mmCIF file of C-alpha atoms in Angstrom:
data_model
loop_
_atom_site.group_PDB
_atom_site.id
_atom_site.type_symbol
_atom_site.label_atom_id
_atom_site.label_comp_id
_atom_site.label_asym_id
_atom_site.label_seq_id
_atom_site.Cartn_x
_atom_site.Cartn_y
_atom_site.Cartn_z
ATOM 1 C CA UNK A 133 1.129 31.567 -145.006
ATOM 2 C CA UNK A 134 3.748 28.914 -144.285
ATOM 3 C CA UNK A 135 7.442 29.357 -143.589
ATOM 4 C CA UNK A 136 10.401 26.994 -143.712
ATOM 5 C CA UNK A 137 12.335 26.695 -140.451
ATOM 6 C CA UNK A 138 15.809 25.172 -140.211
ATOM 7 C CA UNK A 139 16.887 24.756 -136.612
ATOM 8 C CA UNK A 140 18.467 22.460 -134.033
ATOM 9 C CA UNK A 141 16.053 20.459 -131.883
ATOM 10 C CA UNK A 142 15.876 17.844 -129.137
ATOM 11 C CA UNK A 143 13.216 15.136 -129.489
ATOM 12 C CA UNK A 144 11.011 15.166 -126.378
ATOM 13 C CA UNK A 145 8.554 12.416 -127.320
ATOM 14 C CA UNK A 146 7.224 10.377 -130.235
ATOM 15 C CA UNK A 147 3.788 8.833 -130.824
ATOM 16 C CA UNK A 148 2.477 6.609 -133.602
ATOM 17 C CA UNK A 149 -0.047 8.290 -135.871
ATOM 18 C CA UNK A 150 -2.130 6.501 -138.488
ATOM 19 C CA UNK A 151 -0.641 3.465 -140.230
ATOM 20 C CA UNK A 152 2.823 4.766 -141.047
ATOM 21 C CA UNK A 153 3.373 8.221 -139.538
ATOM 22 C CA UNK A 154 4.614 9.613 -136.229
ATOM 23 C CA UNK A 155 3.938 12.775 -134.274
ATOM 24 C CA UNK A 156 6.899 14.181 -132.376
ATOM 25 C CA UNK A 157 7.323 16.885 -129.772
ATOM 26 C CA UNK A 158 10.496 18.883 -130.387
ATOM 27 C CA UNK A 159 12.242 21.528 -128.322
ATOM 28 C CA UNK A 160 13.842 23.792 -130.902
ATOM 29 C CA UNK A 161 16.487 26.465 -130.611
ATOM 30 C CA UNK A 162 14.599 29.098 -132.602
ATOM 31 C CA UNK A 163 10.902 28.331 -132.045
ATOM 32 C CA UNK A 164 10.603 26.676 -128.638
ATOM 33 C CA UNK A 165 8.423 23.594 -128.306
ATOM 34 C CA UNK A 166 6.782 22.395 -131.512
ATOM 35 C CA UNK A 167 4.621 19.395 -132.387
ATOM 36 C CA UNK A 168 5.261 17.991 -135.866
ATOM 37 C CA UNK A 169 4.159 15.075 -137.994
ATOM 38 C CA UNK A 170 6.679 12.806 -139.702
ATOM 39 C CA UNK A 171 4.752 11.448 -142.666
ATOM 40 C CA UNK A 172 5.727 7.851 -143.380
ATOM 41 C CA UNK A 173 8.153 8.010 -140.460
ATOM 42 C CA UNK A 174 7.506 4.394 -139.424
ATOM 43 C CA UNK A 175 8.312 3.021 -142.857
ATOM 44 C CA UNK A 176 11.516 0.921 -142.955
ATOM 45 C CA UNK A 177 12.685 3.135 -145.814
ATOM 46 C CA UNK A 178 12.270 6.397 -143.891
ATOM 47 C CA UNK A 179 15.596 8.065 -143.135
ATOM 48 C CA UNK A 180 13.975 10.481 -140.710
ATOM 49 C CA UNK A 181 12.096 7.735 -138.881
ATOM 50 C CA UNK A 182 15.359 6.051 -137.915
ATOM 51 C CA UNK A 183 16.674 9.087 -136.028
ATOM 52 C CA UNK A 184 13.502 10.652 -134.568
ATOM 53 C CA UNK A 185 13.817 9.156 -131.100
ATOM 54 C CA UNK A 186 13.464 10.840 -127.701
ATOM 55 C CA UNK A 187 16.607 12.600 -126.415
ATOM 56 C CA UNK A 188 18.258 12.731 -129.867
ATOM 57 C CA UNK A 189 19.739 16.071 -130.911
ATOM 58 C CA UNK A 190 18.838 16.840 -134.525
ATOM 59 C CA UNK A 191 19.002 19.532 -137.137
ATOM 60 C CA UNK A 192 15.516 19.726 -138.629
ATOM 61 C CA UNK A 193 13.595 21.422 -141.421
ATOM 62 C CA UNK A 194 9.968 22.190 -140.572
ATOM 63 C CA UNK A 195 7.159 23.572 -142.692
ATOM 64 C CA UNK A 196 5.387 25.824 -140.208
ATOM 65 C CA UNK A 197 1.928 27.367 -140.586
ATOM 66 C CA UNK A 198 0.535 29.407 -137.682
ATOM 67 C CA UNK A 199 -3.020 28.228 -138.392
ATOM 68 C CA UNK A 200 -2.266 24.581 -137.507
ATOM 69 C CA UNK A 201 -1.221 22.981 -134.216
ATOM 70 C CA UNK A 202 0.887 20.207 -135.756
ATOM 71 C CA UNK A 203 3.585 21.252 -138.200
ATOM 72 C CA UNK A 204 5.245 19.148 -140.923
ATOM 73 C CA UNK A 205 8.759 17.803 -140.394
ATOM 74 C CA UNK A 206 10.235 17.497 -143.882
ATOM 75 C CA UNK A 207 13.853 16.578 -143.113
ATOM 76 C CA UNK A 208 16.191 15.839 -140.246
ATOM 77 C CA UNK A 209 19.866 15.067 -139.706
ATOM 78 C CA UNK A 210 21.375 13.563 -136.574
ATOM 79 C CA UNK A 211 23.721 15.759 -134.547
ATOM 80 C CA UNK A 212 24.036 13.424 -131.542
ATOM 81 C CA UNK A 213 22.142 10.439 -130.163
ATOM 82 C CA UNK A 214 23.980 10.466 -126.807
ATOM 83 C CA UNK A 215 24.811 6.770 -127.021
ATOM 84 C CA UNK A 216 26.543 6.486 -123.635
ATOM 85 C CA UNK A 217 23.629 7.732 -121.553
ATOM 86 C CA UNK A 218 21.277 5.242 -123.206
ATOM 87 C CA UNK A 219 23.489 2.360 -122.037
ATOM 88 C CA UNK A 220 23.221 3.263 -118.334
ATOM 89 C CA UNK A 221 19.915 2.899 -116.458
ATOM 90 C CA UNK A 222 20.424 5.822 -114.076
ATOM 91 C CA UNK A 223 21.634 8.087 -116.872
ATOM 92 C CA UNK A 224 18.619 7.091 -118.977
ATOM 93 C CA UNK A 225 16.219 7.709 -116.078
ATOM 94 C CA UNK A 226 17.471 11.206 -115.359
ATOM 95 C CA UNK A 227 17.747 12.123 -119.054
ATOM 96 C CA UNK A 228 14.141 11.111 -119.673
ATOM 97 C CA UNK A 229 13.128 13.037 -116.538
ATOM 98 C CA UNK A 230 14.777 16.130 -118.022
ATOM 99 C CA UNK A 231 13.005 15.951 -121.374
ATOM 100 C CA UNK A 232 9.730 15.100 -119.590
ATOM 101 C CA UNK A 233 9.977 18.328 -117.587
ATOM 102 C CA UNK A 234 10.721 20.376 -120.698
ATOM 103 C CA UNK A 235 7.824 18.771 -122.581
ATOM 104 C CA UNK A 236 5.265 19.153 -119.796
ATOM 105 C CA UNK A 237 6.209 22.513 -118.284
ATOM 106 C CA UNK A 238 7.137 24.725 -121.239
ATOM 107 C CA UNK A 239 4.644 26.532 -123.461
ATOM 108 C CA UNK A 240 4.293 25.872 -127.181
ATOM 109 C CA UNK A 241 6.378 28.223 -129.371
ATOM 110 C CA UNK A 242 7.887 30.051 -126.371
ATOM 111 C CA UNK A 243 11.488 30.648 -127.449
ATOM 112 C CA UNK A 244 14.211 30.269 -124.807
ATOM 113 C CA UNK A 245 17.672 29.866 -126.331
ATOM 114 C CA UNK A 246 19.248 29.735 -122.853
ATOM 115 C CA UNK A 247 17.073 26.772 -121.924
ATOM 116 C CA UNK A 248 17.810 25.055 -125.229
ATOM 117 C CA UNK A 249 21.577 25.429 -124.714
ATOM 118 C CA UNK A 250 21.201 24.250 -121.120
ATOM 119 C CA UNK A 251 19.301 21.192 -122.322
ATOM 120 C CA UNK A 252 22.021 20.264 -124.813
ATOM 121 C CA UNK A 253 24.724 20.905 -122.212
ATOM 122 C CA UNK A 254 23.171 18.716 -119.497
ATOM 123 C CA UNK A 255 22.532 15.807 -121.875
ATOM 124 C CA UNK A 256 26.147 16.060 -123.060
ATOM 125 C CA UNK A 257 27.450 16.079 -119.477
ATOM 126 C CA UNK A 258 25.378 13.013 -118.585
ATOM 127 C CA UNK A 259 26.537 11.299 -121.783
ATOM 128 C CA UNK A 260 30.198 12.114 -121.031
ATOM 129 C CA UNK A 261 29.824 10.834 -117.450
ATOM 130 C CA UNK A 262 31.249 14.046 -115.984
ATOM 131 C CA UNK A 263 29.392 13.463 -112.709
ATOM 132 C CA UNK A 264 26.804 11.154 -111.193
ATOM 133 C CA UNK A 265 23.652 11.700 -113.304
ATOM 134 C CA UNK A 266 21.562 12.246 -110.166
ATOM 135 C CA UNK A 267 23.590 15.339 -109.246
ATOM 136 C CA UNK A 268 23.619 16.582 -112.845
ATOM 137 C CA UNK A 269 19.835 16.270 -112.885
ATOM 138 C CA UNK A 270 19.634 18.316 -109.683
ATOM 139 C CA UNK A 271 21.751 21.073 -111.209
ATOM 140 C CA UNK A 272 19.506 21.189 -114.278
ATOM 141 C CA UNK A 273 16.349 21.147 -112.164
ATOM 142 C CA UNK A 274 17.382 24.251 -110.214
ATOM 143 C CA UNK A 275 18.354 25.981 -113.477
ATOM 144 C CA UNK A 276 15.009 24.947 -115.009
ATOM 145 C CA UNK A 277 13.089 26.361 -112.025
ATOM 146 C CA UNK A 278 14.806 29.679 -112.612
ATOM 147 C CA UNK A 279 13.841 29.667 -116.290
ATOM 148 C CA UNK A 280 10.222 28.890 -115.356
ATOM 149 C CA UNK A 281 10.139 31.836 -112.957
ATOM 150 C CA UNK A 282 10.233 29.806 -109.729
ATOM 151 C CA UNK A 283 13.868 30.286 -108.752
ATOM 152 C CA UNK A 284 14.842 29.193 -105.240
ATOM 153 C CA UNK A 285 17.165 31.621 -103.465
ATOM 154 C CA UNK A 286 19.961 30.012 -101.455
ATOM 155 C CA UNK A 287 21.259 33.279 -99.980
ATOM 156 C CA UNK A 288 18.255 35.066 -98.486
ATOM 157 C CA UNK A 289 15.216 33.908 -96.523
ATOM 158 C CA UNK A 290 12.253 33.949 -98.883
ATOM 159 C CA UNK A 291 10.009 35.439 -96.148
ATOM 160 C CA UNK A 292 12.075 38.063 -94.299
ATOM 161 C CA UNK A 293 15.147 38.536 -96.509
ATOM 162 C CA UNK A 294 17.717 37.709 -93.814
ATOM 163 C CA UNK A 295 20.824 35.729 -94.735
ATOM 164 C CA UNK A 296 20.501 31.948 -94.672
ATOM 165 C CA UNK A 297 23.036 30.155 -92.486
ATOM 166 C CA UNK A 298 23.773 26.473 -93.041
ATOM 167 C CA UNK A 299 24.310 25.629 -89.383
ATOM 168 C CA UNK A 300 20.865 26.865 -88.338
ATOM 169 C CA UNK A 301 17.452 25.183 -88.631
ATOM 170 C CA UNK A 302 16.559 25.913 -92.236
ATOM 171 C CA UNK A 303 12.946 25.517 -93.323
ATOM 172 C CA UNK A 304 11.082 25.356 -96.614
ATOM 173 C CA UNK A 305 7.914 27.184 -97.576
ATOM 174 C CA UNK A 306 6.339 25.591 -100.663
ATOM 175 C CA UNK A 307 4.972 28.983 -101.667
ATOM 176 C CA UNK A 308 8.241 30.918 -101.526
ATOM 177 C CA UNK A 309 11.248 28.613 -100.955
ATOM 178 C CA UNK A 310 13.969 28.380 -98.298
ATOM 179 C CA UNK A 311 13.423 30.205 -95.001
ATOM 180 C CA UNK A 312 15.677 31.143 -92.089
ATOM 181 C CA UNK A 313 15.530 29.626 -88.608
ATOM 182 C CA UNK A 314 13.615 32.583 -87.127
ATOM 183 C CA UNK A 315 10.847 32.350 -89.744
ATOM 184 C CA UNK A 316 10.786 28.567 -89.465
ATOM 185 C CA UNK A 317 10.230 28.778 -85.716
ATOM 186 C CA UNK A 318 7.570 31.502 -86.003
ATOM 187 C CA UNK A 319 5.614 29.852 -88.839
ATOM 188 C CA UNK A 320 4.402 26.428 -87.623
ATOM 189 C CA UNK A 321 3.525 23.764 -90.160
ATOM 190 C CA UNK A 322 6.315 24.495 -92.629
ATOM 191 C CA UNK A 323 8.751 21.841 -93.823
ATOM 192 C CA UNK A 324 12.088 21.470 -92.078
ATOM 193 C CA UNK A 325 15.159 20.405 -94.038
ATOM 194 C CA UNK A 326 18.445 19.047 -92.739
ATOM 195 C CA UNK A 327 21.684 21.001 -92.821
ATOM 196 C CA UNK A 328 23.042 18.351 -95.184
ATOM 197 C CA UNK A 329 20.175 18.798 -97.646
ATOM 198 C CA UNK A 330 20.589 22.573 -97.537
ATOM 199 C CA UNK A 331 24.307 22.179 -98.228
ATOM 200 C CA UNK A 332 23.534 19.862 -101.152
ATOM 201 C CA UNK A 333 21.109 22.415 -102.630
ATOM 202 C CA UNK A 334 23.789 25.090 -102.197
ATOM 203 C CA UNK A 335 26.400 22.958 -104.011
ATOM 204 C CA UNK A 336 24.028 22.087 -106.857
ATOM 205 C CA UNK A 337 22.982 25.709 -107.286
ATOM 206 C CA UNK A 338 26.550 27.079 -107.262
ATOM 207 C CA UNK A 339 28.067 24.262 -109.367
ATOM 208 C CA UNK A 340 30.345 23.103 -106.551
ATOM 209 C CA UNK A 341 31.403 19.481 -106.216
ATOM 210 C CA UNK A 342 28.708 17.212 -104.796
ATOM 211 C CA UNK A 343 30.727 13.976 -104.624
ATOM 212 C CA UNK A 344 30.887 14.046 -100.818
ATOM 213 C CA UNK A 345 27.108 13.595 -100.547
ATOM 214 C CA UNK A 346 25.375 10.238 -100.525
ATOM 215 C CA UNK A 347 23.488 10.054 -103.809
ATOM 216 C CA UNK A 348 20.431 8.783 -101.884
ATOM 217 C CA UNK A 349 20.056 12.316 -100.530
ATOM 218 C CA UNK A 350 18.947 13.284 -104.039
ATOM 219 C CA UNK A 351 15.698 11.374 -103.428
ATOM 220 C CA UNK A 352 14.821 13.868 -100.678
ATOM 221 C CA UNK A 353 15.847 16.766 -102.900
ATOM 222 C CA UNK A 354 13.720 15.510 -105.796
ATOM 223 C CA UNK A 355 10.699 14.970 -103.560
ATOM 224 C CA UNK A 356 11.050 18.474 -102.119
ATOM 225 C CA UNK A 357 11.223 20.100 -105.575
ATOM 226 C CA UNK A 358 8.357 17.965 -106.916
ATOM 227 C CA UNK A 359 6.152 19.208 -104.064
ATOM 228 C CA UNK A 360 7.290 22.778 -104.740
ATOM 229 C CA UNK A 361 6.313 22.459 -108.410
ATOM 230 C CA UNK A 362 2.964 20.865 -107.544
ATOM 231 C CA UNK A 363 2.198 23.817 -105.279
ATOM 232 C CA UNK A 364 2.799 26.313 -108.094
ATOM 233 C CA UNK A 365 1.596 24.311 -111.110
ATOM 234 C CA UNK A 366 -1.713 22.590 -110.436
ATOM 235 C CA UNK A 367 -1.516 20.332 -113.508
ATOM 236 C CA UNK A 368 1.912 18.981 -112.560
ATOM 237 C CA UNK A 369 1.595 15.348 -111.413
ATOM 238 C CA UNK A 370 5.212 14.628 -110.573
ATOM 239 C CA UNK A 371 8.050 13.200 -112.627
ATOM 240 C CA UNK A 372 6.699 10.020 -114.228
ATOM 241 C CA UNK A 373 10.114 8.878 -115.491
ATOM 242 C CA UNK A 374 11.111 8.204 -111.888
ATOM 243 C CA UNK A 375 8.271 5.703 -111.606
ATOM 244 C CA UNK A 376 9.087 4.012 -114.924
ATOM 245 C CA UNK A 377 12.796 3.592 -114.216
ATOM 246 C CA UNK A 378 12.625 2.473 -110.587
#
């Protein structure tokens, strides 16, 4: 039995299929991640084909049948194509990194309205140039970790539960997260992080201003979180958009 779904969606990816069609991955507000075919979507006369591009925010109508893996996209209207972020290389890089994470690390049909709203919000903030896109990406990444179930605590040591203090030697355990100086000293082989990096993580997590930090520090932050994700998700190979938009 099929049902008709009308929902908002963000286009995560698009692939050519056959001679004239496309298959898209969508993150929807009401049904989570869905794969759908756009029949004739590559035809010059296709209205849908002109707006089904990665990052675009659409309102879509989908014919859904639980017995098939790829649904049918019957109609779509453009809500926003985030024109400003597509004109800036850094903004484009971090925006594609965001949708890559959502595509690769969320389960099909797993509904998360909070994540959907967060996705729309972060793309809008990058588009409106509210802050350096590198810092906005970092804020989303920490939020995304929380939604995946891998939240990093910035208040308590992940091993002993003691308060974390910025002026001390903070460490990082890729199994559990940030650790206090006592645990760092008593557990050899764990990663040490600078006081500046810890302060950056704290600012990103608590939505405090990050303008005082050198944006190059985000490279260390991204590497740290990539390694954390690789530890927990064996299929995760890193953020490929960072390699494409070097």
